[in-house]
Coordinates of C-alpha atoms in Angstrom, one line a residue:
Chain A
X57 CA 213.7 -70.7 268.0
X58 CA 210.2 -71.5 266.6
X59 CA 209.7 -74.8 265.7
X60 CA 208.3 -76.3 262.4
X61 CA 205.1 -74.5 261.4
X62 CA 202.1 -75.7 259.3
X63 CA 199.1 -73.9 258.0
X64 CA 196.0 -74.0 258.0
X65 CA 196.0 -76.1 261.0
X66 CA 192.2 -77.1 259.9
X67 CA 191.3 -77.3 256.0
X68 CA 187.4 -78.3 255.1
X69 CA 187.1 -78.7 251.2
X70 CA 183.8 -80.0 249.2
X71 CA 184.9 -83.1 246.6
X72 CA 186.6 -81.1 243.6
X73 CA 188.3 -78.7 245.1
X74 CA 192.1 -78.5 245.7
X75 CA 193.7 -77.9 249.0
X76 CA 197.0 -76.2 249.8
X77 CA 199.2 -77.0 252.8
X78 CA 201.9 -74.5 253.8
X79 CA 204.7 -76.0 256.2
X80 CA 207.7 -73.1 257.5
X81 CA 210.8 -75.5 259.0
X82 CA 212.6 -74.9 261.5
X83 CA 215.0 -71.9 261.5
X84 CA 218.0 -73.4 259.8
X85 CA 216.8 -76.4 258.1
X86 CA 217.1 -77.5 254.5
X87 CA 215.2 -80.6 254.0
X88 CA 211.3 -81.3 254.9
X89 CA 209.1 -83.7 254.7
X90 CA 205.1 -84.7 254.4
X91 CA 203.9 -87.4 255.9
X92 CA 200.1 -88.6 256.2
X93 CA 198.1 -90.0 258.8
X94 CA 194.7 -91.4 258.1
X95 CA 192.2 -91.8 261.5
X96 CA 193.7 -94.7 263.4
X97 CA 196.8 -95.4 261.5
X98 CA 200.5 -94.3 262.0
X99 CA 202.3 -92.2 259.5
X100 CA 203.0 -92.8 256.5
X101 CA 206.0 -90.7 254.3
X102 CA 204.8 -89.1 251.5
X103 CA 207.7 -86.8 250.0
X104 CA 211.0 -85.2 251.3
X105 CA 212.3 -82.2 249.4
X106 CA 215.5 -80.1 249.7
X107 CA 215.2 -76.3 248.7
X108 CA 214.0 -76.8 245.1
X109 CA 214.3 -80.1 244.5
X110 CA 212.0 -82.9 245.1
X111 CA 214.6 -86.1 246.7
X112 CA 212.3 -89.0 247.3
X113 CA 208.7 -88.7 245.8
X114 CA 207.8 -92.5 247.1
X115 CA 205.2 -92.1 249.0
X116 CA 203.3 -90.0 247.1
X117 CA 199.9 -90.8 244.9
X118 CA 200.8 -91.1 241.2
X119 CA 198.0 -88.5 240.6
X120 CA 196.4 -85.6 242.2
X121 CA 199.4 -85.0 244.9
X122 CA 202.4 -82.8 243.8
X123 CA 204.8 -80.7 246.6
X124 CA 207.4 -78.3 246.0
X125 CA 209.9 -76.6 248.0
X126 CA 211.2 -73.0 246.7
X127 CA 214.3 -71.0 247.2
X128 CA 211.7 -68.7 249.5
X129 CA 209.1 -69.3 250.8
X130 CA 207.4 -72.2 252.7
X131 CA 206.7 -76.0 251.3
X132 CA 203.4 -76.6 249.6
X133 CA 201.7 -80.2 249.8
X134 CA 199.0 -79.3 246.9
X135 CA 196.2 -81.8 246.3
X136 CA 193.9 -81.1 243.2
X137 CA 190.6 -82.4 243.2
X138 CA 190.3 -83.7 246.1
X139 CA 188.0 -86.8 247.3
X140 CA 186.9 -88.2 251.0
X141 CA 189.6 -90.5 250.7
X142 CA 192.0 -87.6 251.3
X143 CA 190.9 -86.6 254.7
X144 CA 193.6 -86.8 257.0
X145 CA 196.2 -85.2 258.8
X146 CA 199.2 -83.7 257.2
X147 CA 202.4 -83.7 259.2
X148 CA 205.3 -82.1 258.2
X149 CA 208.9 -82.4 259.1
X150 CA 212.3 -80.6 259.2
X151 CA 215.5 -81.4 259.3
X152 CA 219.6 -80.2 259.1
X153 CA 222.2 -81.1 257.1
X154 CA 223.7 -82.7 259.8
X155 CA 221.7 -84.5 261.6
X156 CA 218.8 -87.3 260.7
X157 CA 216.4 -86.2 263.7
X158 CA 212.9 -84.8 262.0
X159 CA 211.0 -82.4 264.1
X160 CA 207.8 -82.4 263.3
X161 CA 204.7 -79.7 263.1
X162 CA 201.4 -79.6 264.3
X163 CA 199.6 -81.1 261.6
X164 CA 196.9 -79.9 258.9
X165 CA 193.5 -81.6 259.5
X166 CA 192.0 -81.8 256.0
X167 CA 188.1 -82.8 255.6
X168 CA 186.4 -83.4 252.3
X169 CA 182.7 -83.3 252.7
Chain B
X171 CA 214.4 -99.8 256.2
X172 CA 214.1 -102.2 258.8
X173 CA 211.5 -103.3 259.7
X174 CA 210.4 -102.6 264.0
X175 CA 207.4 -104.8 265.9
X176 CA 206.5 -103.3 269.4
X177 CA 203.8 -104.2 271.6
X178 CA 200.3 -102.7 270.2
X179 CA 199.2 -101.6 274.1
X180 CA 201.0 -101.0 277.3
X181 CA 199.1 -100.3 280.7
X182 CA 200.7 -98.5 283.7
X183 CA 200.3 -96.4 286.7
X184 CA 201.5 -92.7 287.6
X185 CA 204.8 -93.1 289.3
X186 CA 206.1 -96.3 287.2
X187 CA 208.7 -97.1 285.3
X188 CA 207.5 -98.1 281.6
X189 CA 209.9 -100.3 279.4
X190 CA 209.0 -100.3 276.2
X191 CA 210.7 -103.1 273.7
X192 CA 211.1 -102.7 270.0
X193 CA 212.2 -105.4 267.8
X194 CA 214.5 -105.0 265.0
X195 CA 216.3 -108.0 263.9
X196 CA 217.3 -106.7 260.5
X197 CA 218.6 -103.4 261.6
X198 CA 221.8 -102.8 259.6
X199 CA 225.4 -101.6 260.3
X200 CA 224.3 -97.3 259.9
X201 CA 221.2 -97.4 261.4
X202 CA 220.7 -95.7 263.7
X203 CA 217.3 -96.1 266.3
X204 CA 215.0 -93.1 267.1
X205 CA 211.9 -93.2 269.5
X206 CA 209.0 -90.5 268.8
X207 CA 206.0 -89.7 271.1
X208 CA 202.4 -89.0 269.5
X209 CA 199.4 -87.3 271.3
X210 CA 195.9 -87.0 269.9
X211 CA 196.0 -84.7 267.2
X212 CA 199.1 -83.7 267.5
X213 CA 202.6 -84.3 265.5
X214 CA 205.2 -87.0 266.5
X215 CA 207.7 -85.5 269.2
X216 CA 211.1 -86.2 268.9
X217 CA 212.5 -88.5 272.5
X218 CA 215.6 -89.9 271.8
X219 CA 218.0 -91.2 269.8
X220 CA 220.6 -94.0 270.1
X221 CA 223.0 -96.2 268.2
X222 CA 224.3 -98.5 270.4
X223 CA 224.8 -99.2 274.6
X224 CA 222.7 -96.8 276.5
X225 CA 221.5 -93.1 276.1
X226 CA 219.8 -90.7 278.3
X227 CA 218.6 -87.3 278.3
X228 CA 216.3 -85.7 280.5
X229 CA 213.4 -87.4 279.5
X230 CA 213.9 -90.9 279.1
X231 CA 216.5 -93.8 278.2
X232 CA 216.9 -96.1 275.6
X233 CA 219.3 -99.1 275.9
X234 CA 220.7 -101.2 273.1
X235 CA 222.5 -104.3 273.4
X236 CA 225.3 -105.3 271.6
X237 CA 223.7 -107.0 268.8
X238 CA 221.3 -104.1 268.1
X239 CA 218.6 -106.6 267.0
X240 CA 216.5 -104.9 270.2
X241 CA 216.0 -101.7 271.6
X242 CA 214.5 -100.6 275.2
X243 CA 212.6 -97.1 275.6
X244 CA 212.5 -96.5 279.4
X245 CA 210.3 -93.5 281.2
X246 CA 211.3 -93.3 285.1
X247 CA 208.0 -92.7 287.0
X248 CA 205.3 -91.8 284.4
X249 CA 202.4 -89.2 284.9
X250 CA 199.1 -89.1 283.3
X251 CA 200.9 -86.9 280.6
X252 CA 202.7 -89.3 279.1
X253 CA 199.7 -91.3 277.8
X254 CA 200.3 -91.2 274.1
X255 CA 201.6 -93.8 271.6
X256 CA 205.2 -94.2 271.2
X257 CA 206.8 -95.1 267.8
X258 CA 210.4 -97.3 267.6
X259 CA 212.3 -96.3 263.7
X260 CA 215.2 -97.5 262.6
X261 CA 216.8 -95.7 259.4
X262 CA 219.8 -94.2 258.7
X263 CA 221.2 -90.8 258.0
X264 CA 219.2 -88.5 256.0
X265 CA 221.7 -88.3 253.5
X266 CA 220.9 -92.0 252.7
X267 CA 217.2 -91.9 252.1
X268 CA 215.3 -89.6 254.8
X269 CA 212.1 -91.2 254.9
X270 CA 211.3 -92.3 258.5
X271 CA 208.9 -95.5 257.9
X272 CA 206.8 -95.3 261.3
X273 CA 204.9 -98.8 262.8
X274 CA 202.0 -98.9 264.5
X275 CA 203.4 -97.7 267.9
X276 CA 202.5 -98.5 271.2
X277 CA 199.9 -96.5 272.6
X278 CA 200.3 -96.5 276.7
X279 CA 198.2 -95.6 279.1
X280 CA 198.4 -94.1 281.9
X281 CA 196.4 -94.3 284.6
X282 CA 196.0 -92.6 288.0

């Protein structure tokens, strides 16, 4: 059973330009989630999203960020425009209906030069 | 969410046991408490997960005493492997919220 999967796993952009993140779930799951993690902090939730809907956009920047989730397909973290602020890593997460136990992937290292 | 405080830092040698304590005084009635281990450049990793007395799977243990207001992670006899930082959350089911509001973590190292 493949775990959650995330690509690209490294994502070099020049200021302007958007950047795409692509996270598969696990096999089975419903929900995912983005989180972000800037150098030397912990994570930080961004969005969760069901298949087509967006549930809890909290964490998210009022401009720039959006994600969606589609009936197929993987999730897609898109950031337009992007600035050196953005560089981080993007984590995403996957879960069942039935349980509240996230598995995350490997990550997407974006840098903005 | 409540909120957790756990040590910033944690020294030990290979062959230990490590305890590591997380505080979470305002944890409420459906929470439930979930430990996570991080390497460098690499996502969180699901441990364990507990809601009350004790819990152990093949890779660690977490005890819980009957107020819940604290929570133990415990690793029998660490290796160099398990230097990483290790994140306490507290939240409840998924259908309630989702989010998983991570701390700082404890980053422990191991040494030989």
């Amino acid at each position: 059973n493949a775990g959650v999967m995330q690509n690209p796993r490294h994502l070099v952009r020049r200021r302007g330009q958007e950047a795409r993140l692509r996270c598969s779930p696990m096999k089975g799951h419903s929900h995912v989630y983005w989180y972000r993690q800037l150098p030397e902090e912990g994570l930080k939730f961004m969005v969760y999203l069901q298949k087509e809907n967006i549930i809890d956009e909290s964490g998210m920047p009022k401009e720039r960020f959006s994600a969606e989730f589609p009936k197929e397909g993987p999730s897609i973290l898109r950031i337009q425009q992007v600035v050196r602020g953005d560089s981080a890593a993007y984590f995403c997460a996957s879960s069942d209906i039935n349980t509240d136990t996230q598995y995350f992937g490997p990550g997407t290292r974006l840098t903005v030069l | 969410l409540a909120k957790t405080t756990q040590p910033i830092s944690m020294d030990s040698y290979e062959g230990q046991e490590v305890n590591i304590t997380c505080s979470h005084n305002n944890i409420a009635t459906n929470d439930y408490i979930t430990w996570y281990q991080q390497f460098p450049s690499q996502g969180p990793r699901f441990i364990i997960q507990g809601y009350k007395t004790k819990v152990t799977n093949e890779v660690a243990s977490l005890f819980i005493p009957a107020d819940r207001k604290s929570s133990t992670l415990s690793l029998p006899r660490v290796s160099l492997s398990d230097t990483a930082v290790y994140y306490c959350l507290v939240g409840t089911n998924l259908n309630q919220g989702g989010k998983l509001i991570f701390g700082q973590g404890t980053e422990l190292s191991v040494k030989p």
